[in-house]
Coordinates of N, CA and C and ligand atoms in Angstrom, one line a residue:
X1 N -51.0 14.6 7.6 CA -50.6 16.0 7.5 C -49.2 16.2 7.0
X2 N -49.0 17.2 6.2 CA -47.6 17.3 5.6 C -46.7 18.1 6.6
X3 N -45.5 17.6 6.7 CA -44.5 18.2 7.6 C -43.7 19.2 6.7
X4 N -43.6 20.4 7.2 CA -42.9 21.4 6.4 C -41.5 21.6 6.9
X5 N -40.5 21.6 6.0 CA -39.2 21.9 6.5 C -38.5 23.0 5.7
X6 N -37.5 23.6 6.3 CA -36.7 24.6 5.6 C -35.3 24.0 5.7
X7 N -34.5 24.0 4.6 CA -33.2 23.5 4.6 C -32.2 24.7 4.4
X8 N -31.2 24.8 5.3 CA -30.2 25.8 5.3 C -28.9 25.2 4.7
X9 N -28.4 25.9 3.8 CA -27.1 25.4 3.1 C -26.1 26.6 3.0
X10 N -24.9 26.2 2.7 CA -23.9 27.2 2.3 C -23.2 26.8 1.0
X11 N -23.3 25.5 0.6 CA -22.4 25.1 -0.5 C -23.1 24.1 -1.5
X12 N -22.4 23.0 -1.7 CA -22.7 22.1 -2.8 C -24.1 21.6 -2.7
X13 N -24.6 21.3 -1.5 CA -26.0 20.8 -1.4 C -26.2 19.3 -1.7
X14 N -25.1 18.5 -1.5 CA -25.3 17.1 -1.8 C -26.3 16.5 -0.8
X15 N -26.2 16.9 0.4 CA -27.2 16.4 1.4 C -28.6 16.8 1.0
X16 N -28.7 18.1 0.6 CA -30.1 18.6 0.1 C -30.6 17.7 -1.0
X17 N -29.7 17.4 -1.9 CA -30.1 16.5 -3.1 C -30.6 15.1 -2.6
X18 N -29.8 14.6 -1.7 CA -30.2 13.2 -1.1 C -31.5 13.3 -0.4
X19 N -31.8 14.4 0.3 CA -33.0 14.5 1.0 C -34.2 14.7 0.0
X20 N -34.0 15.5 -1.0 CA -35.1 15.7 -2.0 C -35.4 14.3 -2.6
X21 N -34.4 13.6 -3.0 CA -34.5 12.3 -3.7 C -35.3 11.4 -2.9
X22 N -34.9 11.3 -1.6 CA -35.5 10.3 -0.7 C -37.0 10.7 -0.5
X23 N -37.3 12.0 -0.3 CA -38.7 12.4 -0.1 C -39.5 12.0 -1.3
X24 N -39.0 12.3 -2.5 CA -39.7 12.0 -3.7 C -39.9 10.5 -3.9
X25 N -38.8 9.8 -3.8 CA -38.9 8.4 -4.2 C -39.8 7.6 -3.1
X26 N -39.9 8.1 -1.9 CA -40.7 7.4 -0.9 C -42.1 8.1 -0.7
X27 N -42.3 9.1 -1.6 CA -43.6 9.8 -1.5 C -43.9 10.2 -0.1
X28 N -43.0 10.8 0.6 CA -43.2 11.1 2.0 C -44.0 12.4 2.1
X29 N -44.8 12.6 3.1 CA -45.6 13.8 3.3 C -44.7 14.9 3.9
X30 N -43.7 15.2 3.2 CA -42.7 16.2 3.7 C -42.5 17.2 2.6
X31 N -42.7 18.5 2.9 CA -42.6 19.6 1.9 C -41.4 20.5 2.3
X32 N -40.5 20.6 1.3 CA -39.4 21.6 1.6 C -39.9 22.9 1.1
X33 N -40.2 23.7 2.1 CA -40.8 25.0 1.8 C -39.8 26.1 1.3
X34 N -38.6 25.9 1.8 CA -37.6 26.9 1.5 C -36.2 26.3 1.6
X35 N -35.3 26.7 0.7 CA -33.9 26.5 0.9 C -33.3 27.8 1.1
X36 N -32.6 28.0 2.2 CA -32.0 29.3 2.5 C -30.5 29.1 2.5
X37 N -29.8 30.0 1.8 CA -28.3 30.0 1.8 C -27.8 31.3 2.2
X38 N -26.6 31.3 2.9 CA -25.9 32.5 3.2 C -25.0 32.9 2.1
X39 N -24.8 32.0 1.2 CA -23.9 32.2 0.0 C -24.7 32.3 -1.3
X40 N -24.7 33.4 -2.0 CA -25.5 33.6 -3.2 C -25.1 32.6 -4.3
X41 N -23.9 32.1 -4.3 CA -23.5 31.2 -5.4 C -23.5 29.7 -5.0
X42 N -24.1 29.4 -3.9 CA -24.1 28.0 -3.4 C -24.8 27.1 -4.5
X43 N -24.1 26.0 -4.9 CA -24.7 25.2 -5.9 C -26.0 24.6 -5.4
X44 N -26.2 24.4 -4.1 CA -27.4 23.9 -3.6 C -28.6 24.7 -4.0
X45 N -28.4 26.0 -4.2 CA -29.6 26.8 -4.6 C -30.0 26.4 -6.0
X46 N -29.1 26.0 -6.9 CA -29.5 25.5 -8.2 C -30.2 24.2 -8.1
X47 N -29.7 23.3 -7.2 CA -30.4 22.0 -7.0 C -31.9 22.3 -6.6
X48 N -32.0 23.2 -5.6 CA -33.4 23.6 -5.1 C -34.3 24.1 -6.3
X49 N -33.7 25.0 -7.0 CA -34.5 25.6 -8.1 C -34.9 24.5 -9.1
X50 N -34.0 23.6 -9.5 CA -34.3 22.6 -10.4 C -35.4 21.7 -9.9
X51 N -35.6 21.7 -8.6 CA -36.6 20.8 -8.1 C -37.9 21.7 -7.7
X52 N -37.9 22.9 -8.1 CA -39.1 23.7 -7.9 C -39.3 24.2 -6.5
X53 N -38.2 24.3 -5.8 CA -38.2 24.7 -4.4 C -37.8 26.2 -4.3
X54 N -38.6 27.0 -3.5 CA -38.3 28.4 -3.3 C -36.9 28.6 -2.6
X55 N -36.1 29.5 -3.1 CA -34.8 29.7 -2.5 C -34.7 31.2 -2.0
X56 N -33.9 31.3 -1.0 CA -33.7 32.6 -0.4 C -32.2 32.8 0.0
X57 N -31.6 33.9 -0.4 CA -30.3 34.2 0.1 C -30.4 35.1 1.3
X58 N -29.8 34.7 2.4 CA -29.8 35.5 3.6 C -28.4 35.6 4.0
X59 N -27.7 36.7 3.6 CA -26.3 36.9 4.0 C -26.2 36.9 5.6
X60 N -25.1 36.3 6.1 CA -24.9 36.2 7.5 C -24.4 37.5 8.1
X61 N -25.3 38.3 8.6 CA -24.8 39.6 9.3 C -25.0 39.4 10.7
X62 N -23.9 39.4 11.5 CA -24.0 39.0 12.9 C -25.1 39.7 13.7
X63 N -25.2 41.0 13.4 CA -26.1 41.8 14.3 C -27.6 41.5 13.9
X64 N -27.9 41.1 12.7 CA -29.3 41.0 12.3 C -29.7 39.7 11.8
X65 N -28.8 38.7 11.9 CA -29.2 37.4 11.3 C -30.5 36.8 11.8
X66 N -30.7 36.9 13.1 CA -32.0 36.3 13.6 C -33.2 36.9 13.0
X67 N -33.2 38.2 13.0 CA -34.3 38.9 12.4 C -34.4 38.7 10.9
X68 N -33.2 38.6 10.2 CA -33.2 38.4 8.8 C -33.8 37.0 8.4
X69 N -33.5 36.0 9.2 CA -34.0 34.7 9.0 C -35.5 34.7 9.3
X70 N -35.9 35.3 10.4 CA -37.3 35.3 10.8 C -38.1 36.1 9.8
X71 N -37.5 37.1 9.2 CA -38.2 37.8 8.1 C -38.6 36.9 7.0
X72 N -37.7 36.0 6.6 CA -38.1 35.0 5.6 C -39.0 34.0 6.1
X73 N -38.8 33.4 7.2 CA -39.6 32.2 7.7 C -40.9 32.6 8.2
X74 N -41.0 33.8 8.8 CA -42.3 34.2 9.5 C -43.0 35.4 8.9
X75 N -42.2 36.4 8.4 CA -42.9 37.6 8.1 C -43.3 37.8 6.6
X76 N -42.4 37.7 5.7 CA -42.7 38.0 4.3 C -43.7 37.0 3.8
X77 N -43.6 35.7 4.1 CA -44.6 34.8 3.6 C -44.5 33.6 4.6
X78 N -45.3 33.7 5.7 CA -45.2 32.7 6.7 C -45.2 31.3 6.2
X79 N -44.2 30.5 6.4 CA -44.0 29.3 5.7 C -44.5 28.1 6.5
X80 N -44.8 28.3 7.7 CA -45.4 27.2 8.5 C -44.3 26.0 8.7
X81 N -43.1 26.4 9.0 CA -42.0 25.5 9.1 C -42.1 24.7 10.4
X82 N -42.0 23.4 10.3 CA -42.0 22.5 11.5 C -40.6 22.2 12.0
X83 N -39.7 22.1 11.0 CA -38.3 21.8 11.4 C -37.3 22.5 10.4
X84 N -36.2 22.9 10.9 CA -35.2 23.5 10.1 C -34.0 22.5 10.1
X85 N -33.6 22.2 8.8 CA -32.6 21.2 8.6 C -31.3 21.9 8.1
X86 N -30.3 21.9 8.9 CA -29.0 22.5 8.5 C -28.2 21.4 7.8
X87 N -27.9 21.7 6.5 CA -27.3 20.7 5.6 C -26.1 21.4 5.0
X88 N -25.0 21.4 5.7 CA -23.8 22.1 5.2 C -24.0 23.6 5.3
X89 N -24.7 24.0 6.4 CA -24.8 25.5 6.6 C -23.6 25.9 7.5
X90 N -22.7 26.6 7.0 CA -21.4 26.8 7.6 C -21.3 28.0 8.5
X91 N -22.4 28.3 9.2 CA -22.5 29.4 10.1 C -23.0 29.0 11.5
X92 N -22.6 29.7 12.5 CA -23.1 29.4 13.8 C -24.3 30.3 14.1
X93 N -25.4 29.6 14.3 CA -26.6 30.4 14.5 C -26.6 30.9 15.9
X94 N -27.0 32.2 16.1 CA -27.0 32.7 17.5 C -28.1 32.2 18.4
X95 N -27.8 32.3 19.7 CA -28.8 31.7 20.7 C -30.2 32.3 20.4
X96 N -30.2 33.6 20.0 CA -31.5 34.2 19.8 C -32.4 33.5 18.8
X97 N -31.7 32.9 17.8 CA -32.4 32.1 16.8 C -32.7 30.7 17.2
X98 N -31.6 30.1 17.8 CA -31.7 28.7 18.2 C -32.8 28.5 19.3
X99 N -32.9 29.5 20.1 CA -33.9 29.4 21.2 C -35.2 30.2 21.0
X100 N -35.4 30.6 19.7 CA -36.6 31.2 19.4 C -37.7 30.2 19.6
X101 N -38.7 30.5 20.4 CA -39.7 29.5 20.9 C -40.2 28.5 19.8
X102 N -40.5 29.0 18.7 CA -41.1 28.1 17.6 C -40.0 27.1 17.1
X103 N -38.8 27.4 17.2 CA -37.8 26.6 16.6 C -36.9 25.9 17.6
X104 N -37.1 26.2 18.9 CA -36.2 25.6 19.9 C -36.4 24.0 19.9
X105 N -35.3 23.4 19.8 CA -35.2 21.9 19.6 C -35.8 21.4 18.3
X106 N -36.0 22.3 17.4 CA -36.6 21.9 16.1 C -35.6 22.1 14.9
X107 N -34.4 22.4 15.3 CA -33.3 22.6 14.3 C -32.3 21.5 14.4
X108 N -32.1 20.8 13.2 CA -31.2 19.7 13.2 C -30.0 20.0 12.4
X109 N -28.9 19.4 12.7 CA -27.6 19.6 12.0 C -26.9 18.3 11.7
X110 N -26.2 18.3 10.6 CA -25.4 17.1 10.4 C -23.9 17.5 10.5
X111 N -23.1 16.7 11.2 CA -21.7 17.1 11.4 C -20.9 15.9 11.0
X112 N -19.8 16.2 10.3 CA -18.9 15.1 9.8 C -17.9 14.6 10.8
X113 N -18.4 14.1 11.9 CA -17.6 13.4 12.9 C -18.5 12.6 13.8
X114 N -17.9 11.7 14.6 CA -18.6 11.0 15.6 C -18.6 11.9 16.9
X115 N -19.5 12.9 16.9 CA -19.5 13.7 18.1 C -19.7 12.8 19.4
X116 N -19.2 13.2 20.5 CA -18.6 14.5 20.8 C -17.1 14.7 20.3
X117 N -16.6 13.7 19.6 CA -15.3 13.9 19.0 C -15.3 15.0 17.9
X118 N -14.4 15.8 17.9 CA -14.2 16.8 16.8 C -15.3 17.7 16.4
X119 N -15.8 18.5 17.3 CA -16.7 19.6 16.9 C -15.9 20.5 16.0
X120 N -16.6 21.4 15.3 CA -15.8 22.4 14.5 C -15.4 21.9 13.2
X121 N -14.3 22.5 12.6 CA -13.9 22.2 11.3 C -12.8 21.2 11.2
X122 N -12.5 20.8 9.9 CA -11.3 19.9 9.6 C -11.4 18.6 10.3
X123 N -12.6 18.0 10.4 CA -12.7 16.8 11.2 C -12.0 15.6 10.5
X124 N -12.0 15.6 9.2 CA -11.3 14.4 8.5 C -9.8 14.4 8.8
X125 N -9.2 15.6 8.7 CA -7.8 15.6 9.0 C -7.5 15.3 10.5
X126 N -8.4 15.7 11.3 CA -8.1 15.4 12.8 C -8.2 13.9 13.0
X127 N -9.1 13.2 12.3 CA -9.2 11.7 12.4 C -7.9 11.1 11.9
X128 N -7.3 11.6 10.8 CA -6.0 11.1 10.3 C -4.9 11.3 11.3
X129 N -4.9 12.6 11.7 CA -3.8 13.0 12.7 C -3.8 12.2 13.9
X130 N -4.9 11.8 14.4 CA -5.0 11.1 15.7 C -5.0 9.6 15.5
X131 N -4.9 9.2 14.2 CA -4.8 7.7 13.9 C -6.0 7.0 14.4
X132 N -7.2 7.6 14.3 CA -8.4 6.9 14.7 C -8.7 5.8 13.7
X133 N -9.4 4.8 14.2 CA -9.7 3.6 13.3 C -11.1 3.7 12.8
X134 N -11.9 4.6 13.4 CA -13.3 4.7 12.9 C -13.6 6.2 12.8
X135 N -14.6 6.5 12.0 CA -15.0 7.9 11.7 C -16.5 7.8 11.3
X136 N -17.1 9.0 11.1 CA -18.5 8.9 10.7 C -19.1 10.3 10.8
X137 N -20.5 10.2 10.9 CA -21.2 11.5 10.9 C -22.3 11.4 12.1
X138 N -22.7 12.6 12.5 CA -23.6 12.7 13.6 C -24.8 13.6 13.2
X139 N -26.0 13.3 13.5 CA -27.1 14.2 13.3 C -27.6 14.6 14.7
X140 N -27.6 15.9 15.0 CA -28.0 16.3 16.4 C -28.9 17.5 16.3
X141 N -29.5 17.7 17.5 CA -30.4 18.9 17.6 C -29.4 20.1 17.9
X142 N -29.7 21.2 17.3 CA -28.9 22.4 17.4 C -29.2 23.1 18.7
X143 N -28.2 23.4 19.5 CA -28.3 24.2 20.7 C -27.4 25.4 20.5
X144 N -27.4 26.3 21.5 CA -26.5 27.5 21.3 C -25.0 27.1 21.4
X145 N -24.7 25.9 21.9 CA -23.3 25.6 21.9 C -22.9 24.7 20.7
X146 N -21.8 25.1 20.0 CA -21.5 24.5 18.7 C -21.4 23.0 18.8
X147 N -22.1 22.3 17.9 CA -22.0 20.9 17.7 C -22.2 20.1 19.0
X148 N -23.0 20.6 19.8 CA -23.1 20.0 21.2 C -24.5 19.6 21.6
X149 N -25.5 19.6 20.7 CA -26.9 19.3 21.2 C -27.1 17.8 21.2
X150 N -28.3 17.4 21.7 CA -28.6 16.0 21.8 C -28.4 15.2 20.5
X151 N -27.8 14.1 20.5 CA -27.5 13.3 19.3 C -28.8 12.4 19.0
X152 N -29.1 12.5 17.7 CA -30.3 11.7 17.2 C -29.8 10.5 16.5
X153 N -28.7 10.5 15.8 CA -28.2 9.3 15.1 C -26.8 9.5 14.6
X154 N -26.1 8.4 14.5 CA -24.7 8.4 14.0 C -24.6 7.3 13.0
X155 N -23.6 7.4 12.1 CA -23.3 6.3 11.2 C -21.7 6.3 11.2
X156 N -21.2 5.1 11.1 CA -19.7 4.9 11.2 C -19.1 4.2 10.0
X157 N -17.9 4.5 9.8 CA -17.1 3.8 8.8 C -15.7 3.5 9.3
X158 N -15.0 2.6 8.7 CA -13.6 2.3 9.2 C -12.7 3.3 8.5
X159 N -11.6 3.5 9.2 CA -10.5 4.3 8.6 C -9.3 3.4 8.4
X160 N -8.8 3.4 7.2 CA -7.7 2.5 6.9 C -6.4 3.3 6.8
X161 N -5.3 2.7 6.8 CA -4.0 3.5 6.7 C -3.9 4.3 5.4
X162 N -4.6 3.8 4.4 CA -4.5 4.5 3.1 C -5.4 5.7 3.0
X163 N -6.3 5.9 4.0 CA -7.2 7.0 3.9 C -6.5 8.4 4.0
X164 N -7.1 9.3 3.2 CA -6.7 10.7 3.3 C -7.9 11.5 3.7
X165 N -7.7 12.8 4.0 CA -8.9 13.6 4.4 C -9.9 13.6 3.2
X166 N -9.4 13.5 2.0 CA -10.4 13.5 0.9 C -11.2 12.2 0.8
X167 N -10.5 11.0 1.0 CA -11.2 9.8 0.9 C -12.2 9.7 2.1
X168 N -11.8 10.2 3.2 CA -12.7 10.1 4.4 C -13.9 11.0 4.1
X169 N -13.7 12.2 3.5 CA -14.8 13.1 3.2 C -15.8 12.3 2.4
X170 N -15.3 11.6 1.3 CA -16.2 10.9 0.4 C -16.9 9.8 1.2
X171 N -16.2 9.1 2.0 CA -16.9 8.0 2.8 C -18.0 8.5 3.7
X172 N -17.6 9.6 4.4 CA -18.6 10.2 5.4 C -19.8 10.8 4.7
X173 N -19.5 11.4 3.5 CA -20.7 12.0 2.8 C -21.6 10.9 2.3
X174 N -21.1 9.8 2.0 CA -22.0 8.6 1.6 C -22.9 8.2 2.8
X175 N -22.3 8.2 3.9 CA -23.0 7.9 5.1 C -24.1 9.0 5.4
X176 N -23.7 10.2 5.2 CA -24.6 11.3 5.5 C -25.8 11.2 4.6
X177 N -25.6 10.9 3.3 CA -26.7 10.9 2.3 C -27.7 9.8 2.6
X178 N -27.2 8.8 3.3 CA -28.1 7.7 3.6 C -28.8 8.0 4.9
X179 N -28.1 8.6 5.9 CA -28.7 8.8 7.2 C -29.6 10.0 7.4
X180 N -29.2 11.1 6.8 CA -30.0 12.3 7.1 C -31.5 12.2 6.6
X181 N -31.7 11.7 5.4 CA -33.1 11.5 5.0 C -33.9 10.6 5.9
X182 N -33.3 9.6 6.4 CA -34.0 8.7 7.3 C -34.4 9.3 8.7
X183 N -33.4 10.1 9.2 CA -33.7 10.9 10.4 C -34.8 11.8 10.2
X184 N -34.8 12.5 9.0 CA -35.9 13.4 8.7 C -37.2 12.7 8.6
X185 N -37.2 11.5 8.0 CA -38.4 10.7 7.9 C -39.0 10.4 9.3
X186 N -38.0 10.1 10.2 CA -38.5 9.7 11.5 C -39.1 10.9 12.3
X187 N -38.9 12.1 11.8 CA -39.6 13.3 12.5 C -41.1 13.2 12.3
X188 N -41.5 12.4 11.3 CA -42.9 12.2 11.1 C -43.5 11.3 12.2
X189 N -42.6 10.6 13.0 CA -43.1 9.7 14.0 C -42.7 10.2 15.4
X190 N -43.6 11.0 16.0 CA -43.2 11.6 17.3 C -42.7 10.6 18.3
X191 N -43.3 9.4 18.3 CA -42.9 8.4 19.3 C -41.4 8.1 19.2
X192 N -40.8 8.4 18.1 CA -39.3 8.0 18.0 C -38.5 9.2 18.4
X193 N -39.1 10.3 18.7 CA -38.3 11.5 19.0 C -38.6 12.1 20.3
X194 N -38.3 11.4 21.4 CA -38.7 11.8 22.7 C -38.0 13.1 23.2
X195 N -36.9 13.4 22.5 CA -36.2 14.6 23.0 C -36.5 15.9 22.2
X196 N -37.5 15.7 21.2 CA -37.8 16.9 20.4 C -39.0 17.6 20.9
Ligands
LIG201 C1 -21.3 17.9 4.9 O1 -20.2 17.0 4.9 C2 -21.8 18.2 6.3 O2 -21.4 17.2 7.3 C3 -21.0 19.4 6.7 O3 -20.9 20.1 5.5 C4 -21.0 19.2 4.4 C5 -22.0 19.7 3.4 O4 -22.0 19.1 2.2 N1 -21.7 20.1 7.7 P1 -23.1 19.4 1.1 O5 -23.3 20.8 0.9 O6 -24.4 18.8 1.6 O7 -22.6 18.7 -0.1

């Protein structure tokens, strides 16, 4: 049976691109039913369109975002989404969406730090400022508390004295592009996902 996912983005969409490529090259039974962006000019929307994926722009309006997202996912054309994949979606989803029964524990996020270190923004600079010797990315289940849900996977890299926030960003994105598609693939195997 095919697993249906929706990918939420705000920007470049390099993780989206890596996910599409991995699904295609491994012929996985995973269908990206929708790419949803809060930003109309996100380049990730172009990546989606080039790959024949339906795109939706849902501006982030605090008071109506849950209903606006559900309108796309459930009402206008029910998409039968099994999992929502946040891939550079730079908004905090409200509890009313995160805890919506159909999607509770079915929303994943990728975060550019080794959580629980450095939730929030500017993670690469924080690593430099604190003279950390390792850094990386985390994929976790989204809960109502920012960057705080159960951790599914992490990947690490070394930090050298020459690293800057930019070089760390590049290193971590490389890890992200390798890790996120594999975690998504694992969603096909419920025995590997005891917390979902
Ligand atoms: C990634 O580094 C991710 O960790 C963070 O936002 C970035 C998105 O990059 N949440 P992209 O849009 O996938 O290129």
